[in-house]
C-alpha positions as a LaTeX table, in Angstrom:
\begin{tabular}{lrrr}
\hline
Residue & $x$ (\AA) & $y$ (\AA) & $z$ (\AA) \\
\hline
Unk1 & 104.19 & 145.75 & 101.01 \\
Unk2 & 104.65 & 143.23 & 97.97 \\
Unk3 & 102.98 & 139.54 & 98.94 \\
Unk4 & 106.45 & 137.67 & 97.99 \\
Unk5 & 110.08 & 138.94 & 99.15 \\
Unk6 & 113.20 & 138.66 & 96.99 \\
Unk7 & 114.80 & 137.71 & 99.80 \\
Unk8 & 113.22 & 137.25 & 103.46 \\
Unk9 & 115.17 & 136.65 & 106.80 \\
Unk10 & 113.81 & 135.68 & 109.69 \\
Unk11 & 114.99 & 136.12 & 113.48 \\
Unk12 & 118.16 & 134.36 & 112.54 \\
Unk13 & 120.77 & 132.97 & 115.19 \\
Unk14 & 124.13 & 131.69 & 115.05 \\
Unk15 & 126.33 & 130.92 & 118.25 \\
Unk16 & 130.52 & 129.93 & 117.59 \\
Unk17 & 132.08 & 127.61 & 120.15 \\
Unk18 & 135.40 & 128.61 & 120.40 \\
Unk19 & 136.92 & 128.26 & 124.97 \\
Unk20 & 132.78 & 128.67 & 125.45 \\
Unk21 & 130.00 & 129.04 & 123.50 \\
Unk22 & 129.11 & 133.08 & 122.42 \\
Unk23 & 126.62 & 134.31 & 120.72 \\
Unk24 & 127.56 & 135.64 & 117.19 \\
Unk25 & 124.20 & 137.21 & 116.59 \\
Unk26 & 120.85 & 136.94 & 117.10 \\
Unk27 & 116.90 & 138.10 & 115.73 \\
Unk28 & 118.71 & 138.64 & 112.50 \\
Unk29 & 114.80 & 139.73 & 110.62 \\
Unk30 & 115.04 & 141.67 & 106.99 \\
Unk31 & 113.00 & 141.89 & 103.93 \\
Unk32 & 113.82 & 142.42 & 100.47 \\
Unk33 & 111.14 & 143.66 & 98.05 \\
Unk34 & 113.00 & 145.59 & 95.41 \\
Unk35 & 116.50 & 145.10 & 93.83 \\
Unk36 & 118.68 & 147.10 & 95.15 \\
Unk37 & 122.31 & 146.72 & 96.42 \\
Unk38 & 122.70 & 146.76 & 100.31 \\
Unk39 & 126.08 & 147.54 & 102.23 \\
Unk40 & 126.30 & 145.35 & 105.30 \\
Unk41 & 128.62 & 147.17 & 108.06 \\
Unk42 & 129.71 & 147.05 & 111.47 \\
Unk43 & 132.41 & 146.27 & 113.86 \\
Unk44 & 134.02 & 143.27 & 113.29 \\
Unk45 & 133.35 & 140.25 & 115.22 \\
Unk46 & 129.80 & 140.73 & 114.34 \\
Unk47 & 129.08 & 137.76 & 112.24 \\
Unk48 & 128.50 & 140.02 & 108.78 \\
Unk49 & 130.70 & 137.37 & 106.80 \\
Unk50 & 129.21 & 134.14 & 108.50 \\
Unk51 & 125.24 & 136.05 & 107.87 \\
Unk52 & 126.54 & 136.06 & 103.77 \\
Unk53 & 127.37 & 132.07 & 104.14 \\
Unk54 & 124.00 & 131.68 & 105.74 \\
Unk55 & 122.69 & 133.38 & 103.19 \\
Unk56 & 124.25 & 131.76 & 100.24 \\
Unk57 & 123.63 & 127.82 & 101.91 \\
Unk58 & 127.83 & 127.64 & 102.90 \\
Unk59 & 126.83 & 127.80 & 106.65 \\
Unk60 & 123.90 & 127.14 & 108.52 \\
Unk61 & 121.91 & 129.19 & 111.27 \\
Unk62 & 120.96 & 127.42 & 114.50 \\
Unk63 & 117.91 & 129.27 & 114.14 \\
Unk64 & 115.14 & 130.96 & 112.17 \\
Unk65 & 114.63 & 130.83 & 108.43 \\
Unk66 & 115.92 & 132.61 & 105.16 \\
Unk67 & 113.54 & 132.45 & 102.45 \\
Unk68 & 114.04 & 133.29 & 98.67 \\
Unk69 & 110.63 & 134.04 & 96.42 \\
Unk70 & 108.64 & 132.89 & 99.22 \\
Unk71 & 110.01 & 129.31 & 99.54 \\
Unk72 & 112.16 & 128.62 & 102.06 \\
Unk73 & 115.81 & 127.86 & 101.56 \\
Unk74 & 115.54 & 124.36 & 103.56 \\
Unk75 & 113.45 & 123.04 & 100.04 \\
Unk76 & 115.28 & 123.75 & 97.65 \\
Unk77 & 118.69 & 122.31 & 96.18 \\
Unk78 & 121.67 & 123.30 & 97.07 \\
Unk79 & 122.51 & 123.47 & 93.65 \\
Unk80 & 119.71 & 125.14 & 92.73 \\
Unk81 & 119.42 & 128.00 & 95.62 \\
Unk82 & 122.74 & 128.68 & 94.37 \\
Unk83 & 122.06 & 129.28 & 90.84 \\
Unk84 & 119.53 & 132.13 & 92.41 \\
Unk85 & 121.61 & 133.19 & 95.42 \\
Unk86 & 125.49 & 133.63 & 94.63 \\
Unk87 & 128.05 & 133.95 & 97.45 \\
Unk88 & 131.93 & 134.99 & 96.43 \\
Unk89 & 134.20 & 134.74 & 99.40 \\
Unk90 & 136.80 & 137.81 & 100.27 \\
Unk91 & 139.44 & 134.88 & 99.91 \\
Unk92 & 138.47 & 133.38 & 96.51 \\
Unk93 & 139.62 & 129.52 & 95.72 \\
Unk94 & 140.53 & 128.93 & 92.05 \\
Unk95 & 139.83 & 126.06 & 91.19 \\
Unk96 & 142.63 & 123.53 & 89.19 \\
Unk97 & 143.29 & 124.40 & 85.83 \\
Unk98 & 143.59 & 127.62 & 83.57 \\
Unk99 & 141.24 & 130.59 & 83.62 \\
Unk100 & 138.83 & 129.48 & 81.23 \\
Unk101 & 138.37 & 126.35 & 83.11 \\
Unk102 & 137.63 & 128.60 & 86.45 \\
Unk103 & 135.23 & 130.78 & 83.79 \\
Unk104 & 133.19 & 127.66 & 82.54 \\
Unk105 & 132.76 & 125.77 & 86.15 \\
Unk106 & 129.57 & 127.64 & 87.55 \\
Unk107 & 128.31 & 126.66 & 84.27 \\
Unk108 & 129.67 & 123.21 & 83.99 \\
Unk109 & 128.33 & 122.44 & 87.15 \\
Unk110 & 125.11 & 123.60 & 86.72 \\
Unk111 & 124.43 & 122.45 & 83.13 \\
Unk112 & 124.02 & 125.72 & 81.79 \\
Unk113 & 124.73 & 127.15 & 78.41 \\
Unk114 & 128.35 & 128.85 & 78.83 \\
Unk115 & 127.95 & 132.62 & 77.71 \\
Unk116 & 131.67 & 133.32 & 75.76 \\
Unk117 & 130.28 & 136.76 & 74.75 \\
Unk118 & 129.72 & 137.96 & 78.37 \\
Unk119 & 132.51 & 136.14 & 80.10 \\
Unk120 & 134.76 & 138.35 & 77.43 \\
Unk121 & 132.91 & 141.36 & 78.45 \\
Unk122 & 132.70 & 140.88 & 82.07 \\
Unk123 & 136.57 & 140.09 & 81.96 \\
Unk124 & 137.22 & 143.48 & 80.31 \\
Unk125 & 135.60 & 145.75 & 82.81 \\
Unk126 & 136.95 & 144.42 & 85.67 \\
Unk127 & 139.92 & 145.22 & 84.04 \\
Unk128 & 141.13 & 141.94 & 82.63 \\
Unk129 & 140.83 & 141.92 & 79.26 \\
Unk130 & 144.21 & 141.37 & 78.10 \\
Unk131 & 144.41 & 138.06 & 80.28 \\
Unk132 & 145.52 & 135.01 & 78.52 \\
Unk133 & 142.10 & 132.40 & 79.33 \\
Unk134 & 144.91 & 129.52 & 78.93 \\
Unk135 & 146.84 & 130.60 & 82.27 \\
Unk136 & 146.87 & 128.56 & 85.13 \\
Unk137 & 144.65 & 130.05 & 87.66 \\
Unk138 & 146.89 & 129.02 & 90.57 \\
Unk139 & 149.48 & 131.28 & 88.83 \\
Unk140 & 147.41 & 134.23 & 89.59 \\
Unk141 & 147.50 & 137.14 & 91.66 \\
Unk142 & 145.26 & 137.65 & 94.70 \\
Unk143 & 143.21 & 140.71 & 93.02 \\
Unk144 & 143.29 & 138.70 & 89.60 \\
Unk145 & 141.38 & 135.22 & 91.61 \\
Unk146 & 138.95 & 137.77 & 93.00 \\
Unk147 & 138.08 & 138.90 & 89.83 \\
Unk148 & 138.00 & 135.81 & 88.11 \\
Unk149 & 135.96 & 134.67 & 90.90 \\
Unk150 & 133.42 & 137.30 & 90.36 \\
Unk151 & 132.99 & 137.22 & 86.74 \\
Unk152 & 132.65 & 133.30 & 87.39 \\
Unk153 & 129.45 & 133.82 & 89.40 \\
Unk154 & 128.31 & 136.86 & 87.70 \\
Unk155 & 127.74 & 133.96 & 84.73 \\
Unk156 & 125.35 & 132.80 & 86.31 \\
Unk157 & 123.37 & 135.71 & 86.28 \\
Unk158 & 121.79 & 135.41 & 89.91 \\
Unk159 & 119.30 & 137.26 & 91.52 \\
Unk160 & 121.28 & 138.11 & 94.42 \\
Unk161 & 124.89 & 138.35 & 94.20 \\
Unk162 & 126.57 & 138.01 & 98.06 \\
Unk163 & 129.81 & 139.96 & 97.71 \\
Unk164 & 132.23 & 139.67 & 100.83 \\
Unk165 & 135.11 & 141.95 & 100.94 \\
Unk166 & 135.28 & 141.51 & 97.14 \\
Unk167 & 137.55 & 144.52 & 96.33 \\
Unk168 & 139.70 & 144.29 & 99.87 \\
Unk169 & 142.92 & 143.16 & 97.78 \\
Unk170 & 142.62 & 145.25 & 94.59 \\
Unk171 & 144.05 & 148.56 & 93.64 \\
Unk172 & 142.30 & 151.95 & 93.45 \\
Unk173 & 141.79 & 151.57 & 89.56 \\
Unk174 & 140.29 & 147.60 & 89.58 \\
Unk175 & 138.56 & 148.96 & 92.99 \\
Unk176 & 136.60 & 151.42 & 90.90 \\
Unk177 & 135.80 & 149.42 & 87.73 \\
Unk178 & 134.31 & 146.38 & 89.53 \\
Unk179 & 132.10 & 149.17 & 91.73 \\
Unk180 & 131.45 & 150.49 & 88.16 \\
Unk181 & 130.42 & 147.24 & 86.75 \\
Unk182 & 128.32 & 145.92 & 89.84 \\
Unk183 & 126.32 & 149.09 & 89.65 \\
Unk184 & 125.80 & 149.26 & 86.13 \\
Unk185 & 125.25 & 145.32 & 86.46 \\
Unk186 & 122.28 & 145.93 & 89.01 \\
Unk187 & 120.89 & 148.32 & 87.35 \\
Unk188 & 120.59 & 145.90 & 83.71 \\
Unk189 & 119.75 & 143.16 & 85.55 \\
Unk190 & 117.43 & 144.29 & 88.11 \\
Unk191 & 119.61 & 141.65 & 90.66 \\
Unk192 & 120.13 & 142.25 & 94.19 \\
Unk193 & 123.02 & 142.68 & 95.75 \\
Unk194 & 124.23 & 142.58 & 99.66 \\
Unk195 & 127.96 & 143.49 & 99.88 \\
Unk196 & 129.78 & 142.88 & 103.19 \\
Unk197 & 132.42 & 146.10 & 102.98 \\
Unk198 & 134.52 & 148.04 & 105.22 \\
Unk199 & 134.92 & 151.13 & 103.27 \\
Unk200 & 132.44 & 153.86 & 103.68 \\
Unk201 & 132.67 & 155.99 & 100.82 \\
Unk202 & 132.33 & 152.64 & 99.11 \\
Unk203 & 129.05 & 151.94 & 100.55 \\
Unk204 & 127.89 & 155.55 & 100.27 \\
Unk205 & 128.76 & 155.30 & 96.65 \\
Unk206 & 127.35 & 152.05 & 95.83 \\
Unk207 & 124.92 & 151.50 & 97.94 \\
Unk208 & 121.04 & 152.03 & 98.32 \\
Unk209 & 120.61 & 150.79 & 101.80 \\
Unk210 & 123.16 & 149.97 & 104.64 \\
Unk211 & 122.29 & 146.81 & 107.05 \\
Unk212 & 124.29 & 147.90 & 110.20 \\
Unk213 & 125.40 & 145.13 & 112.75 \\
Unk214 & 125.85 & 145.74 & 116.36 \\
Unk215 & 125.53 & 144.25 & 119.68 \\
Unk216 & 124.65 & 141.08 & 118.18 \\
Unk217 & 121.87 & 141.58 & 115.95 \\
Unk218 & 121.07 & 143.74 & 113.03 \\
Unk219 & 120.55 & 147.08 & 114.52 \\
Unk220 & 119.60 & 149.23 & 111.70 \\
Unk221 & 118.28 & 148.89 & 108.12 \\
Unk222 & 118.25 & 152.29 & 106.37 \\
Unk223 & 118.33 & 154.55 & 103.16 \\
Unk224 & 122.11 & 154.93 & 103.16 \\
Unk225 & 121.86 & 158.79 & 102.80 \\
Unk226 & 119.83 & 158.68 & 105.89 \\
Unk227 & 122.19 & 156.15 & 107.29 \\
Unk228 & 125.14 & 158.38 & 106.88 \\
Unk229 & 123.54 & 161.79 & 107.86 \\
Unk230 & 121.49 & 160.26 & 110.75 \\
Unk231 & 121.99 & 157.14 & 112.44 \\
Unk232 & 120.10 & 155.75 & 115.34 \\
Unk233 & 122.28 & 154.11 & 117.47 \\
Unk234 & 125.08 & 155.57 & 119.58 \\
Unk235 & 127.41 & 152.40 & 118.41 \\
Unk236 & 126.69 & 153.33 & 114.76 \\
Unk237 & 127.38 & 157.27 & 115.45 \\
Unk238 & 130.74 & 155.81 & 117.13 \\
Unk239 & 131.50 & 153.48 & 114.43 \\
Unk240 & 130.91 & 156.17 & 111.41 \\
Unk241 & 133.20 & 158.43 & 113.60 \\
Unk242 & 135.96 & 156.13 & 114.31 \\
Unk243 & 136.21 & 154.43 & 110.84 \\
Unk244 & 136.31 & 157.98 & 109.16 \\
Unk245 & 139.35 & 158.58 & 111.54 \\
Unk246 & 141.45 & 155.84 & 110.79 \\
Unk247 & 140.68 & 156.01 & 107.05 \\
Unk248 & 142.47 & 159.75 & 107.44 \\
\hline
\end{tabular}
């Protein structure tokens, strides 16, 4: 085992208050040590959006501790844990002003050189490359602001890139080229990332590990071949059945 984690969770809890309290999960303990990209699953209603918010400082647990390169996330910056650790919503928010505006604001905000060269590339393989930077981003399409959104925090070149339901609202042939690029990204960068999805044969495809969420708590954390051939739990087995049904 290395001596410092990429990323380190530990026994994480989060309750929601909605006609009583519930508990959303609970002993939420993982441990990154190489980069990799990890498919978070489960049933919904398990809390596998609200665990990425945690993660990326947009949410806070009610208890236990996430830590990146062995310094917990409570001491550092917001600013600064988010230069490192880089959350992109399912639903992204453009902010006012044209494209290029939306490209240069990670940046901006974080007084950091803005990389034209890569913003162009990044724009072309996720299949925008013929966009006009001088469009208003509230004139957009849903699977365009995504995009944009990702290249945006893909700028910043963090270590781990949160990715929540990033390709939900895109066609089959944007779908494919933004798995493309995140894998080839990973790969160049040596980042991490943790991608809240729904499809399967994206995570097989993509993935290198699969966090699975059930009754409340991370329930498994396993090689996503041996996730998919074997799981351990009977609501996993149930899950992998039922979601391969509905997607025929």
């Amino acid at each position: 085992m290395s001596e410092i984690a990429i990323l380190e969770l530990d026994c994480l809890q989060k309750s929601i208050f909605q006609e009583k309290p519930r508990t959303l999960f609970q002993g939420i303990t993982a441990r990154i040590e190489e980069p990799s990209i990890i498919a978070v699953l489960g049933v919904s209603g398990q809390g596998k959006s609200t665990l990425l918010r945690i993660l990326g400082r947009l949410d806070t647990a009610d208890a236990g501790t996430v830590s990146y390169r062995g310094r917990l996330s409570s001491i550092w910056r917001p600013h600064a844990w988010r230069m490192k650790v880089s959350y992109v919503a399912q639903l992204s928010v453009m902010l006012s002003g044209s494209v290029e505006d939306n490209l240069r604001a990670a940046s901006f905000i974080h007084i950091q050189p803005f990389d034209n060269q890569l913003a162009v590339e990044l724009m072309g393989k996720v299949g925008l490359g013929s966009m006009d930077w001088n469009k208003q981003a509230a004139d957009l399409s849903g699977g365009e602001k995504q995009r944009v959104a990702l290249v945006r925090s893909m700028l910043l070149r963090p270590e781990v890139l949160l990715l929540d339901e990033i390709t939900a609202s895109l066609d089959l042939h944007s779908k494919i080229a933004v798995q493309e690029l995140l894998m080839e990204w990973q790969r160049k960068e040596e980042s991490t990332i943790i991608w809240v999805t729904h499809d399967l044969e994206q995570a097989r495809l993509t993935s290198d590990r699969v966090w699975f969420m059930g009754e409340q708590t991370l329930l498994e954390q396993k090689d996503t071949v041996d996730f998919f051939t074997s799981p351990e739990s009977e609501i996993a087995r149930q899950f992998l059945q039922i979601t391969r049904e509905e997607a025929n």
